[in-house]
């Protein structure tokens, strides 16, 4: 040992001689054991917090009902704030889409406006949003494909504007992958029953082939009319003013089916049934410009244009209704609107027709010949439009998602963000710990 | 060996090390108490390994360094020697007090290295193992620590008061 070392050793020994034996509590052992248990519990909680996002990642998610089982919930609630989006956390297929002014309070920090959103309800009960849908209406300008796997909107949906496509563009969102694809084919009007094509409009009606992006211009002028496709997807009936026109979707050939008076209007996108009939609402007192109407379904033979017989289905005391289609047992499924709007003055761009009243409070109902409409789906306050995927019209009656399921689903929809947050926190802790140790 | 028997046998020695590290009777007492509480949870495994004292001393040194890092900039460690010892006219005592004061101004790891090397008389390798640092770091910390003591006290080799 060096001289310095010996000297410092002597000083240290002298200082240590001043030390007093520590007074230790009698329960030192039990204190130490309590401390150990506290640390074990804390460590377990921290591990759980870290593992939670991973558990949610590996969690299979809400179960998707098998084919034929109820998949459309009987009630749709307002989504939780900051619920996941269909692009970042695709639900894998949906049965219902709901729109309303303001985006159901899910419009982010700055309220509504161009941040309006649609609620997409997954077939597994999950809730997701589709963003940037200012002024869009479910079933009219936001369309769910028959199998519920895709949503079609115009160019603004999910901020999907693209140079060169112009405003008359269609955006298709794949709900199984979250991918967006844009087509310069006009705005979407209706899905073909097989889900591979879209009827679109850019002044004239067009057929958009989704796989190839090819567009067939059918040449028929189209403004703000009702359109209903035949179940075989080969024809459509188009209402333009008082005229009902049958359009061949392959050749573009047209023929006039019937001329309607002011008390009749095409019943909705599901008006063409499987028996070759086209359903028309008979309105009392009129099909537009009145706050409340009584509606009765009447029928026209699609081939001849002659009146046809069909189930006597009616709705009374409503602002309007929109026929979505038919169930296997013959019941009709419609959206019933209870609110006509404060003045029933149609805002710009919205029809005053009873199939699309400017008001809201919609609910999905089943119409039977022997009674009033039975409510199938209730929607949250603030909704003014609801659309059901055509392939799900026989699958109503699913239980609404419970609060616990919705909470877990909300967490699962933010797994990526939670993992990033945890990783950032862990990295910050590690850096601080490293710096402390090496200070 | 039971925990109680170990504490009974080693409390005084641990307290001496703790006092050298903290320079304060109360802090030394807290340090020993905290160290032993930390050891309780692992005592069975530590005792079974056959040399609990090495483990306990390692915990004590690390606990002290952790304390210093947590309290750095907020707590000034008091020096009992400074507060209670009146200056002695003899050169040796003056030198001892000066060295003690200088020790208090060292960083905790430097101080721990000096205590391990020159009070516990451990080798550089043993010191490195206890502190969880490299032998090179032990050498540099010891060299720097002694240099700082010289800066504060002048010649370290003066006769010191026992």
PDB file of N, CA and C in Angstrom, chain A residues 1-25 28-33 35-36 38-39 433 435-439, chain B residues 3 7 11 15-16 19-20 25 29 32-33 36-38 40-41 43 69-70 72 95-96 99-100 103 109 114-115 117-119 121 146 149-150 156-158 160-162:
ATOM      1  N   UNK A   1       0.855  -1.197   0.000  1.00  0.00           N
ATOM      2  CA  UNK A   1       0.000   0.000   0.000  1.00  0.00           C
ATOM      3  C   UNK A   1       0.889   1.245   0.000  1.00  0.00           C
ATOM      4  N   UNK A   2       0.478   2.223  -0.751  1.00  0.00           N
ATOM      5  CA  UNK A   2       1.260   3.449  -0.843  1.00  0.00           C
ATOM      6  C   UNK A   2       1.189   4.230   0.465  1.00  0.00           C
ATOM      7  N   UNK A   3       2.054   5.222   0.559  1.00  0.00           N
ATOM      8  CA  UNK A   3       2.035   6.076   1.760  1.00  0.00           C
ATOM      9  C   UNK A   3       0.709   6.791   1.880  1.00  0.00           C
ATOM     10  N   UNK A   4       0.213   7.285   0.740  1.00  0.00           N
ATOM     11  CA  UNK A   4      -1.094   7.938   0.759  1.00  0.00           C
ATOM     12  C   UNK A   4      -2.157   6.971   1.240  1.00  0.00           C
ATOM     13  N   UNK A   5      -2.058   5.741   0.757  1.00  0.00           N
ATOM     14  CA  UNK A   5      -3.053   4.731   1.129  1.00  0.00           C
ATOM     15  C   UNK A   5      -3.003   4.442   2.615  1.00  0.00           C
ATOM     16  N   UNK A   6      -1.797   4.282   3.136  1.00  0.00           N
ATOM     17  CA  UNK A   6      -1.674   3.996   4.573  1.00  0.00           C
ATOM     18  C   UNK A   6      -2.226   5.150   5.386  1.00  0.00           C
ATOM     19  N   UNK A   7      -1.934   6.361   4.920  1.00  0.00           N
ATOM     20  CA  UNK A   7      -2.410   7.532   5.656  1.00  0.00           C
ATOM     21  C   UNK A   7      -3.937   7.597   5.667  1.00  0.00           C
ATOM     22  N   UNK A   8      -4.535   7.360   4.483  1.00  0.00           N
ATOM     23  CA  UNK A   8      -5.989   7.443   4.435  1.00  0.00           C
ATOM     24  C   UNK A   8      -6.626   6.297   5.213  1.00  0.00           C
ATOM     25  N   UNK A   9      -5.940   5.151   5.244  1.00  0.00           N
ATOM     26  CA  UNK A   9      -6.464   4.017   6.007  1.00  0.00           C
ATOM     27  C   UNK A   9      -6.507   4.357   7.491  1.00  0.00           C
ATOM     28  N   UNK A  10      -5.470   5.036   7.937  1.00  0.00           N
ATOM     29  CA  UNK A  10      -5.434   5.411   9.358  1.00  0.00           C
ATOM     30  C   UNK A  10      -6.546   6.396   9.689  1.00  0.00           C
ATOM     31  N   UNK A  11      -6.741   7.377   8.784  1.00  0.00           N
ATOM     32  CA  UNK A  11      -7.810   8.359   9.029  1.00  0.00           C
ATOM     33  C   UNK A  11      -9.173   7.670   9.041  1.00  0.00           C
ATOM     34  N   UNK A  12      -9.383   6.766   8.078  1.00  0.00           N
ATOM     35  CA  UNK A  12     -10.678   6.079   8.003  1.00  0.00           C
ATOM     36  C   UNK A  12     -10.922   5.249   9.269  1.00  0.00           C
ATOM     37  N   UNK A  13      -9.897   4.600   9.734  1.00  0.00           N
ATOM     38  CA  UNK A  13     -10.064   3.792  10.959  1.00  0.00           C
ATOM     39  C   UNK A  13     -10.412   4.691  12.140  1.00  0.00           C
ATOM     40  N   UNK A  14      -9.746   5.855  12.183  1.00  0.00           N
ATOM     41  CA  UNK A  14     -10.023   6.789  13.286  1.00  0.00           C
ATOM     42  C   UNK A  14     -11.456   7.289  13.223  1.00  0.00           C
ATOM     43  N   UNK A  15     -11.918   7.596  11.996  1.00  0.00           N
ATOM     44  CA  UNK A  15     -13.301   8.084  11.852  1.00  0.00           C
ATOM     45  C   UNK A  15     -14.282   6.976  12.197  1.00  0.00           C
ATOM     46  N   UNK A  16     -13.990   5.752  11.748  1.00  0.00           N
ATOM     47  CA  UNK A  16     -14.916   4.638  11.992  1.00  0.00           C
ATOM     48  C   UNK A  16     -15.056   4.353  13.478  1.00  0.00           C
ATOM     49  N   UNK A  17     -14.009   4.641  14.224  1.00  0.00           N
ATOM     50  CA  UNK A  17     -14.084   4.399  15.675  1.00  0.00           C
ATOM     51  C   UNK A  17     -15.137   5.271  16.346  1.00  0.00           C
ATOM     52  N   UNK A  18     -15.520   6.370  15.659  1.00  0.00           N
ATOM     53  CA  UNK A  18     -16.548   7.248  16.242  1.00  0.00           C
ATOM     54  C   UNK A  18     -17.954   6.703  16.011  1.00  0.00           C
ATOM     55  N   UNK A  19     -18.050   5.719  15.131  1.00  0.00           N
ATOM     56  CA  UNK A  19     -19.387   5.224  14.768  1.00  0.00           C
ATOM     57  C   UNK A  19     -20.058   4.544  15.949  1.00  0.00           C
ATOM     58  N   UNK A  20     -21.396   4.668  15.975  1.00  0.00           N
ATOM     59  CA  UNK A  20     -22.179   3.991  17.008  1.00  0.00           C
ATOM     60  C   UNK A  20     -22.951   2.859  16.328  1.00  0.00           C
ATOM     61  N   UNK A  21     -23.070   1.726  16.972  1.00  0.00           N
ATOM     62  CA  UNK A  21     -23.879   0.657  16.384  1.00  0.00           C
ATOM     63  C   UNK A  21     -25.301   1.150  16.152  1.00  0.00           C
ATOM     64  N   UNK A  22     -25.822   0.854  14.981  1.00  0.00           N
ATOM     65  CA  UNK A  22     -27.165   1.342  14.632  1.00  0.00           C
ATOM     66  C   UNK A  22     -28.203   0.742  15.568  1.00  0.00           C
ATOM     67  N   UNK A  23     -29.154   1.613  15.960  1.00  0.00           N
ATOM     68  CA  UNK A  23     -30.286   1.097  16.758  1.00  0.00           C
ATOM     69  C   UNK A  23     -31.317   0.568  15.762  1.00  0.00           C
ATOM     70  N   UNK A  24     -31.622  -0.682  15.879  1.00  0.00           N
ATOM     71  CA  UNK A  24     -32.510  -1.315  14.905  1.00  0.00           C
ATOM     72  C   UNK A  24     -33.839  -1.669  15.555  1.00  0.00           C
ATOM     73  N   UNK A  25     -34.932  -1.496  14.847  1.00  0.00           N
ATOM     74  CA  UNK A  25     -36.246  -1.811  15.429  1.00  0.00           C
ATOM     75  C   UNK A  25     -36.383  -3.310  15.670  1.00  0.00           C
ATOM     76  N   UNK A  28     -37.691  -5.553  12.710  1.00  0.00           N
ATOM     77  CA  UNK A  28     -36.988  -5.332  11.447  1.00  0.00           C
ATOM     78  C   UNK A  28     -37.332  -6.414  10.415  1.00  0.00           C
ATOM     79  N   UNK A  29     -37.387  -7.642  10.865  1.00  0.00           N
ATOM     80  CA  UNK A  29     -37.685  -8.747   9.947  1.00  0.00           C
ATOM     81  C   UNK A  29     -39.073  -8.582   9.328  1.00  0.00           C
ATOM     82  N   UNK A  30     -40.082  -8.334  10.182  1.00  0.00           N
ATOM     83  CA  UNK A  30     -41.447  -8.228   9.634  1.00  0.00           C
ATOM     84  C   UNK A  30     -41.566  -6.998   8.750  1.00  0.00           C
ATOM     85  N   UNK A  31     -40.857  -5.921   9.094  1.00  0.00           N
ATOM     86  CA  UNK A  31     -40.860  -4.738   8.212  1.00  0.00           C
ATOM     87  C   UNK A  31     -40.274  -5.087   6.848  1.00  0.00           C
ATOM     88  N   UNK A  32     -39.181  -5.821   6.891  1.00  0.00           N
ATOM     89  CA  UNK A  32     -38.548  -6.215   5.637  1.00  0.00           C
ATOM     90  C   UNK A  32     -39.458  -7.097   4.797  1.00  0.00           C
ATOM     91  N   UNK A  33     -40.176  -8.006   5.447  1.00  0.00           N
ATOM     92  CA  UNK A  33     -41.088  -8.881   4.708  1.00  0.00           C
ATOM     93  C   UNK A  33     -42.245  -8.083   4.116  1.00  0.00           C
ATOM     94  N   UNK A  35     -42.129  -4.967   3.289  1.00  0.00           N
ATOM     95  CA  UNK A  35     -41.551  -4.230   2.159  1.00  0.00           C
ATOM     96  C   UNK A  35     -41.439  -5.127   0.940  1.00  0.00           C
ATOM     97  N   UNK A  36     -41.034  -6.371   1.145  1.00  0.00           N
ATOM     98  CA  UNK A  36     -40.888  -7.298   0.025  1.00  0.00           C
ATOM     99  C   UNK A  36     -42.240  -7.566  -0.643  1.00  0.00           C
ATOM    100  N   UNK A  38     -44.856  -5.620  -0.617  1.00  0.00           N
ATOM    101  CA  UNK A  38     -45.278  -4.411  -1.347  1.00  0.00           C
ATOM    102  C   UNK A  38     -44.599  -4.336  -2.709  1.00  0.00           C
ATOM    103  N   UNK A  39     -43.332  -4.636  -2.731  1.00  0.00           N
ATOM    104  CA  UNK A  39     -42.590  -4.567  -3.994  1.00  0.00           C
ATOM    105  C   UNK A  39     -43.069  -5.634  -4.973  1.00  0.00           C
ATOM    106  N   UNK A 433     -32.669   5.981 -15.426  1.00  0.00           N
ATOM    107  CA  UNK A 433     -32.003   5.069 -14.504  1.00  0.00           C
ATOM    108  C   UNK A 433     -30.521   4.937 -14.876  1.00  0.00           C
ATOM    109  N   UNK A 435     -28.719   7.128 -16.473  1.00  0.00           N
ATOM    110  CA  UNK A 435     -28.010   8.368 -16.151  1.00  0.00           C
ATOM    111  C   UNK A 435     -27.728   8.484 -14.668  1.00  0.00           C
ATOM    112  N   UNK A 436     -28.711   8.036 -13.854  1.00  0.00           N
ATOM    113  CA  UNK A 436     -28.529   8.100 -12.404  1.00  0.00           C
ATOM    114  C   UNK A 436     -27.377   7.207 -11.981  1.00  0.00           C
ATOM    115  N   UNK A 437     -27.358   5.999 -12.571  1.00  0.00           N
ATOM    116  CA  UNK A 437     -26.339   5.040 -12.166  1.00  0.00           C
ATOM    117  C   UNK A 437     -24.946   5.474 -12.599  1.00  0.00           C
ATOM    118  N   UNK A 438     -24.878   6.201 -13.704  1.00  0.00           N
ATOM    119  CA  UNK A 438     -23.572   6.578 -14.225  1.00  0.00           C
ATOM    120  C   UNK A 438     -23.206   8.021 -13.913  1.00  0.00           C
ATOM    121  N   UNK A 439     -23.964   8.600 -13.024  1.00  0.00           N
ATOM    122  CA  UNK A 439     -23.680   9.997 -12.687  1.00  0.00           C
ATOM    123  C   UNK A 439     -22.364  10.085 -11.923  1.00  0.00           C
TER     124      UNK A 439
ATOM    125  N   UNK B   3     -31.107 -14.638  10.579  1.00  0.00           N
ATOM    126  CA  UNK B   3     -30.994 -13.208  10.332  1.00  0.00           C
ATOM    127  C   UNK B   3     -30.655 -12.464  11.619  1.00  0.00           C
ATOM    128  N   UNK B   7     -27.406 -10.117  12.331  1.00  0.00           N
ATOM    129  CA  UNK B   7     -27.516  -8.706  12.712  1.00  0.00           C
ATOM    130  C   UNK B   7     -26.766  -8.459  14.025  1.00  0.00           C
ATOM    131  N   UNK B  11     -23.777  -5.894  13.189  1.00  0.00           N
ATOM    132  CA  UNK B  11     -24.338  -4.542  13.218  1.00  0.00           C
ATOM    133  C   UNK B  11     -23.244  -3.483  13.419  1.00  0.00           C
ATOM    134  N   UNK B  15     -22.260  -0.630  10.792  1.00  0.00           N
ATOM    135  CA  UNK B  15     -22.457   0.763  11.204  1.00  0.00           C
ATOM    136  C   UNK B  15     -21.186   1.576  10.974  1.00  0.00           C
ATOM    137  N   UNK B  16     -20.036   0.986  11.182  1.00  0.00           N
ATOM    138  CA  UNK B  16     -18.762   1.694  10.942  1.00  0.00           C
ATOM    139  C   UNK B  16     -18.643   2.059   9.459  1.00  0.00           C
ATOM    140  N   UNK B  19     -21.115   4.750   8.608  1.00  0.00           N
ATOM    141  CA  UNK B  19     -20.697   6.062   9.122  1.00  0.00           C
ATOM    142  C   UNK B  19     -19.610   6.666   8.234  1.00  0.00           C
ATOM    143  N   UNK B  20     -18.707   5.824   7.789  1.00  0.00           N
ATOM    144  CA  UNK B  20     -17.666   6.323   6.881  1.00  0.00           C
ATOM    145  C   UNK B  20     -18.279   6.828   5.574  1.00  0.00           C
ATOM    146  N   UNK B  25     -24.200  10.169  12.027  1.00  0.00           N
ATOM    147  CA  UNK B  25     -24.685   9.036  12.827  1.00  0.00           C
ATOM    148  C   UNK B  25     -26.111   8.633  12.431  1.00  0.00           C
ATOM    149  N   UNK B  29     -27.301   5.210  10.638  1.00  0.00           N
ATOM    150  CA  UNK B  29     -28.276   4.303  11.234  1.00  0.00           C
ATOM    151  C   UNK B  29     -29.376   3.956  10.225  1.00  0.00           C
ATOM    152  N   UNK B  32     -28.025   1.550   7.534  1.00  0.00           N
ATOM    153  CA  UNK B  32     -27.940   0.151   7.994  1.00  0.00           C
ATOM    154  C   UNK B  32     -29.331  -0.466   8.053  1.00  0.00           C
ATOM    155  N   UNK B  33     -30.272   0.308   8.605  1.00  0.00           N
ATOM    156  CA  UNK B  33     -31.629  -0.220   8.742  1.00  0.00           C
ATOM    157  C   UNK B  33     -32.243  -0.527   7.363  1.00  0.00           C
ATOM    158  N   UNK B  36     -30.623  -3.645   5.814  1.00  0.00           N
ATOM    159  CA  UNK B  36     -31.061  -4.913   6.391  1.00  0.00           C
ATOM    160  C   UNK B  36     -32.502  -5.242   5.987  1.00  0.00           C
ATOM    161  N   UNK B  37     -33.345  -4.197   5.882  1.00  0.00           N
ATOM    162  CA  UNK B  37     -34.725  -4.443   5.439  1.00  0.00           C
ATOM    163  C   UNK B  37     -34.744  -4.970   4.012  1.00  0.00           C
ATOM    164  N   UNK B  38     -33.865  -4.453   3.191  1.00  0.00           N
ATOM    165  CA  UNK B  38     -33.814  -4.939   1.803  1.00  0.00           C
ATOM    166  C   UNK B  38     -33.343  -6.384   1.750  1.00  0.00           C
ATOM    167  N   UNK B  40     -33.811  -8.697   4.009  1.00  0.00           N
ATOM    168  CA  UNK B  40     -34.746  -9.650   4.628  1.00  0.00           C
ATOM    169  C   UNK B  40     -35.424 -10.519   3.574  1.00  0.00           C
ATOM    170  N   UNK B  41     -35.914  -9.877   2.508  1.00  0.00           N
ATOM    171  CA  UNK B  41     -36.685 -10.602   1.505  1.00  0.00           C
ATOM    172  C   UNK B  41     -35.905 -11.709   0.826  1.00  0.00           C
ATOM    173  N   UNK B  43     -33.185 -13.228   2.379  1.00  0.00           N
ATOM    174  CA  UNK B  43     -32.246 -13.767   3.358  1.00  0.00           C
ATOM    175  C   UNK B  43     -32.019 -15.264   3.206  1.00  0.00           C
ATOM    176  N   UNK B  69     -27.829   9.692  -5.224  1.00  0.00           N
ATOM    177  CA  UNK B  69     -28.370  10.084  -6.530  1.00  0.00           C
ATOM    178  C   UNK B  69     -29.770  10.659  -6.396  1.00  0.00           C
ATOM    179  N   UNK B  70     -30.559  10.056  -5.506  1.00  0.00           N
ATOM    180  CA  UNK B  70     -31.918  10.555  -5.319  1.00  0.00           C
ATOM    181  C   UNK B  70     -31.931  11.932  -4.668  1.00  0.00           C
ATOM    182  N   UNK B  72     -29.403  14.058  -4.645  1.00  0.00           N
ATOM    183  CA  UNK B  72     -28.393  14.967  -5.185  1.00  0.00           C
ATOM    184  C   UNK B  72     -28.989  16.344  -5.445  1.00  0.00           C
ATOM    185  N   UNK B  95      -4.849  17.665  10.855  1.00  0.00           N
ATOM    186  CA  UNK B  95      -4.755  16.943   9.586  1.00  0.00           C
ATOM    187  C   UNK B  95      -5.873  15.913   9.454  1.00  0.00           C
ATOM    188  N   UNK B  96      -6.175  15.208  10.533  1.00  0.00           N
ATOM    189  CA  UNK B  96      -7.243  14.210  10.496  1.00  0.00           C
ATOM    190  C   UNK B  96      -8.569  14.859  10.159  1.00  0.00           C
ATOM    191  N   UNK B  99      -8.664  15.782   6.526  1.00  0.00           N
ATOM    192  CA  UNK B  99      -8.903  14.631   5.642  1.00  0.00           C
ATOM    193  C   UNK B  99     -10.375  14.217   5.716  1.00  0.00           C
ATOM    194  N   UNK B 100     -10.921  14.226   6.918  1.00  0.00           N
ATOM    195  CA  UNK B 100     -12.331  13.846   7.069  1.00  0.00           C
ATOM    196  C   UNK B 100     -13.227  14.803   6.282  1.00  0.00           C
ATOM    197  N   UNK B 103     -12.892  14.052   2.673  1.00  0.00           N
ATOM    198  CA  UNK B 103     -13.645  12.838   2.328  1.00  0.00           C
ATOM    199  C   UNK B 103     -15.109  13.157   2.057  1.00  0.00           C
ATOM    200  N   UNK B 109     -19.258   7.421  -5.023  1.00  0.00           N
ATOM    201  CA  UNK B 109     -18.573   6.227  -5.531  1.00  0.00           C
ATOM    202  C   UNK B 109     -17.086   6.294  -5.237  1.00  0.00           C
ATOM    203  N   UNK B 114     -12.650   4.308  -1.832  1.00  0.00           N
ATOM    204  CA  UNK B 114     -11.604   4.521  -0.821  1.00  0.00           C
ATOM    205  C   UNK B 114     -11.889   3.713   0.438  1.00  0.00           C
ATOM    206  N   UNK B 115     -13.153   3.674   0.852  1.00  0.00           N
ATOM    207  CA  UNK B 115     -13.503   2.909   2.059  1.00  0.00           C
ATOM    208  C   UNK B 115     -13.228   1.430   1.830  1.00  0.00           C
ATOM    209  N   UNK B 117     -11.203   0.049  -0.377  1.00  0.00           N
ATOM    210  CA  UNK B 117      -9.780  -0.251  -0.615  1.00  0.00           C
ATOM    211  C   UNK B 117      -8.945  -0.044   0.653  1.00  0.00           C
ATOM    212  N   UNK B 118      -9.196   1.052   1.374  1.00  0.00           N
ATOM    213  CA  UNK B 118      -8.264   1.422   2.451  1.00  0.00           C
ATOM    214  C   UNK B 118      -8.807   1.188   3.855  1.00  0.00           C
ATOM    215  N   UNK B 119     -10.141   1.058   3.993  1.00  0.00           N
ATOM    216  CA  UNK B 119     -10.671   0.709   5.316  1.00  0.00           C
ATOM    217  C   UNK B 119     -10.928  -0.790   5.392  1.00  0.00           C
ATOM    218  N   UNK B 121      -9.754  -2.845   3.256  1.00  0.00           N
ATOM    219  CA  UNK B 121      -8.526  -3.466   2.760  1.00  0.00           C
ATOM    220  C   UNK B 121      -8.810  -4.551   1.713  1.00  0.00           C
ATOM    221  N   UNK B 146      -7.885  10.086  -4.270  1.00  0.00           N
ATOM    222  CA  UNK B 146      -6.692  10.488  -3.508  1.00  0.00           C
ATOM    223  C   UNK B 146      -6.186  11.853  -3.972  1.00  0.00           C
ATOM    224  N   UNK B 149      -8.276  14.446  -2.450  1.00  0.00           N
ATOM    225  CA  UNK B 149      -7.934  14.612  -1.026  1.00  0.00           C
ATOM    226  C   UNK B 149      -6.676  15.457  -0.882  1.00  0.00           C
ATOM    227  N   UNK B 150      -5.720  15.172  -1.767  1.00  0.00           N
ATOM    228  CA  UNK B 150      -4.477  15.972  -1.703  1.00  0.00           C
ATOM    229  C   UNK B 150      -4.765  17.439  -1.992  1.00  0.00           C
ATOM    230  N   UNK B 156      -0.893  14.108   2.119  1.00  0.00           N
ATOM    231  CA  UNK B 156      -1.672  13.109   2.858  1.00  0.00           C
ATOM    232  C   UNK B 156      -0.813  12.303   3.826  1.00  0.00           C
ATOM    233  N   UNK B 157       0.465  12.345   3.607  1.00  0.00           N
ATOM    234  CA  UNK B 157       1.335  11.451   4.390  1.00  0.00           C
ATOM    235  C   UNK B 157       1.755  12.030   5.722  1.00  0.00           C
ATOM    236  N   UNK B 158       1.218  13.190   6.076  1.00  0.00           N
ATOM    237  CA  UNK B 158       1.512  13.728   7.399  1.00  0.00           C
ATOM    238  C   UNK B 158       1.036  12.748   8.451  1.00  0.00           C
ATOM    239  N   UNK B 160      -1.062  11.321  11.192  1.00  0.00           N
ATOM    240  CA  UNK B 160      -2.470  11.552  11.496  1.00  0.00           C
ATOM    241  C   UNK B 160      -2.796  11.156  12.912  1.00  0.00           C
ATOM    242  N   UNK B 161      -3.838  11.789  13.428  1.00  0.00           N
ATOM    243  CA  UNK B 161      -4.253  11.471  14.793  1.00  0.00           C
ATOM    244  C   UNK B 161      -5.021  10.166  14.808  1.00  0.00           C
ATOM    245  N   UNK B 162      -4.689   9.216  15.643  1.00  0.00           N
ATOM    246  CA  UNK B 162      -5.407   7.943  15.662  1.00  0.00           C
ATOM    247  C   UNK B 162      -6.809   8.116  16.254  1.00  0.00           C
TER     248      UNK B 162
END
